[in-house]
Amino acid sequence: MKLFSIITLLLQLVLIAWAKYYGYMMDMALTKLSSASESEVLKDLVMIKHYQDLDSYLGLATGVVWILFILVAIFKKVLNTKEAQLTIYVPMIASLVAGMF
């Protein structure tokens, strides 16, 4: 169960980082949109939509992995272990901290 906890924790942190990265890319594309020429506006809007979708899907994938881990931990009755608690709480804190930037 320790290995499963570590793998799911790392997977969640990587997914959170990618989601925040694509959110940042979307913000940069929005900033660039104000100074874009007419011919590039449609291309930039498509990229903004692409980055927004990636951000949403990666956030959803993080949530699914988190819920999957909680269900496995409940069924295996290991919620009180240190690894399980880290895997449950660290992604929430990481997401909150990353959301501040």
Coordinates of C-alpha atoms in Angstrom, one line a residue:
M1 CA 0.0 0.0 0.0
K2 CA 3.0 2.3 0.6
L3 CA 4.0 2.1 -3.1
F4 CA 0.4 2.7 -4.2
S5 CA 0.3 5.8 -2.0
I6 CA 3.5 7.2 -3.3
I7 CA 2.6 6.6 -6.9
T8 CA -0.8 8.2 -6.6
L9 CA 0.6 11.1 -4.7
L10 CA 3.2 11.7 -7.3
L11 CA 0.7 11.3 -10.1
Q12 CA -1.7 13.8 -8.4
L13 CA 1.1 16.4 -8.0
V14 CA 2.2 16.0 -11.6
L15 CA -1.4 16.4 -12.8
I16 CA -1.8 19.5 -10.6
A17 CA 1.4 21.0 -12.0
W18 CA 0.4 20.4 -15.6
A19 CA -3.0 21.8 -15.0
K20 CA -1.5 25.0 -13.5
Y21 CA 1.0 25.2 -16.4
Y22 CA -1.8 25.1 -19.0
G23 CA -3.8 27.6 -17.0
Y24 CA -0.8 29.9 -17.1
M25 CA -0.4 29.3 -20.9
M26 CA -4.1 30.2 -21.3
D27 CA -3.5 33.5 -19.4
M28 CA -0.5 34.3 -21.5
A29 CA -2.5 33.6 -24.7
L30 CA -5.3 35.9 -23.4
T31 CA -2.7 38.6 -22.7
K32 CA -1.3 38.2 -26.2
L33 CA -4.8 38.3 -27.7
S34 CA -5.1 42.0 -27.0
S35 CA -2.2 42.9 -29.2
A36 CA -2.8 40.3 -31.9
S37 CA -3.6 41.2 -35.5
E38 CA -7.0 40.3 -37.0
S39 CA -5.5 37.3 -38.8
E40 CA -4.1 35.8 -35.6
V41 CA -7.2 36.3 -33.4
L42 CA -8.9 33.2 -34.5
K43 CA -5.8 31.1 -34.1
D44 CA -5.2 32.6 -30.6
L45 CA -8.8 31.9 -29.6
V46 CA -8.4 28.3 -30.7
M47 CA -5.3 28.0 -28.6
I48 CA -7.0 29.6 -25.6
K49 CA -9.8 27.1 -25.8
H50 CA -7.3 24.2 -26.2
Y51 CA -5.4 25.4 -23.0
Q52 CA -8.6 25.8 -21.1
D53 CA -9.7 22.3 -22.0
L54 CA -6.4 20.8 -21.0
D55 CA -6.5 22.7 -17.7
S56 CA -10.1 21.4 -17.0
Y57 CA -9.3 17.8 -18.0
L58 CA -6.1 17.6 -16.0
G59 CA -8.0 19.0 -13.0
L60 CA -10.7 16.4 -13.5
A61 CA -8.1 13.6 -13.8
T62 CA -6.5 14.8 -10.5
G63 CA -9.9 14.6 -8.8
V64 CA -10.6 11.1 -10.2
V65 CA -7.2 9.8 -9.0
W66 CA -7.8 11.4 -5.6
I67 CA -11.3 9.8 -5.2
L68 CA -10.0 6.4 -6.5
F69 CA -7.3 6.5 -3.8
I70 CA -9.8 7.3 -1.1
L71 CA -12.0 4.4 -2.2
V72 CA -9.1 2.0 -2.2
A73 CA -8.0 3.2 1.2
I74 CA -11.5 2.8 2.6
F75 CA -11.8 -0.7 1.2
K76 CA -8.4 -1.7 2.5
K77 CA -9.0 0.0 5.8
V78 CA -5.7 1.9 5.8
L79 CA -7.0 5.5 6.1
N80 CA -5.1 6.0 9.4
T81 CA -1.7 5.3 8.0
K82 CA 0.7 8.2 7.5
E83 CA 1.1 7.5 3.8
A84 CA -2.6 7.5 3.2
Q85 CA -3.1 10.8 5.0
L86 CA -0.3 12.4 3.0
T87 CA -1.8 11.2 -0.2
I88 CA -5.1 12.6 0.7
Y89 CA -4.1 16.0 2.1
V90 CA -0.9 17.0 0.2
P91 CA -2.7 17.3 -3.2
M92 CA -5.4 19.6 -1.7
I93 CA -2.8 21.8 -0.1
A94 CA -0.6 21.8 -3.3
S95 CA -3.6 22.8 -5.4
L96 CA -4.5 25.6 -3.0
V97 CA -1.0 26.9 -2.9
A98 CA -0.6 26.7 -6.7
G99 CA -3.9 28.5 -7.1
M100 CA -2.5 31.5 -5.3
F101 CA 0.1 32.1 -8.1

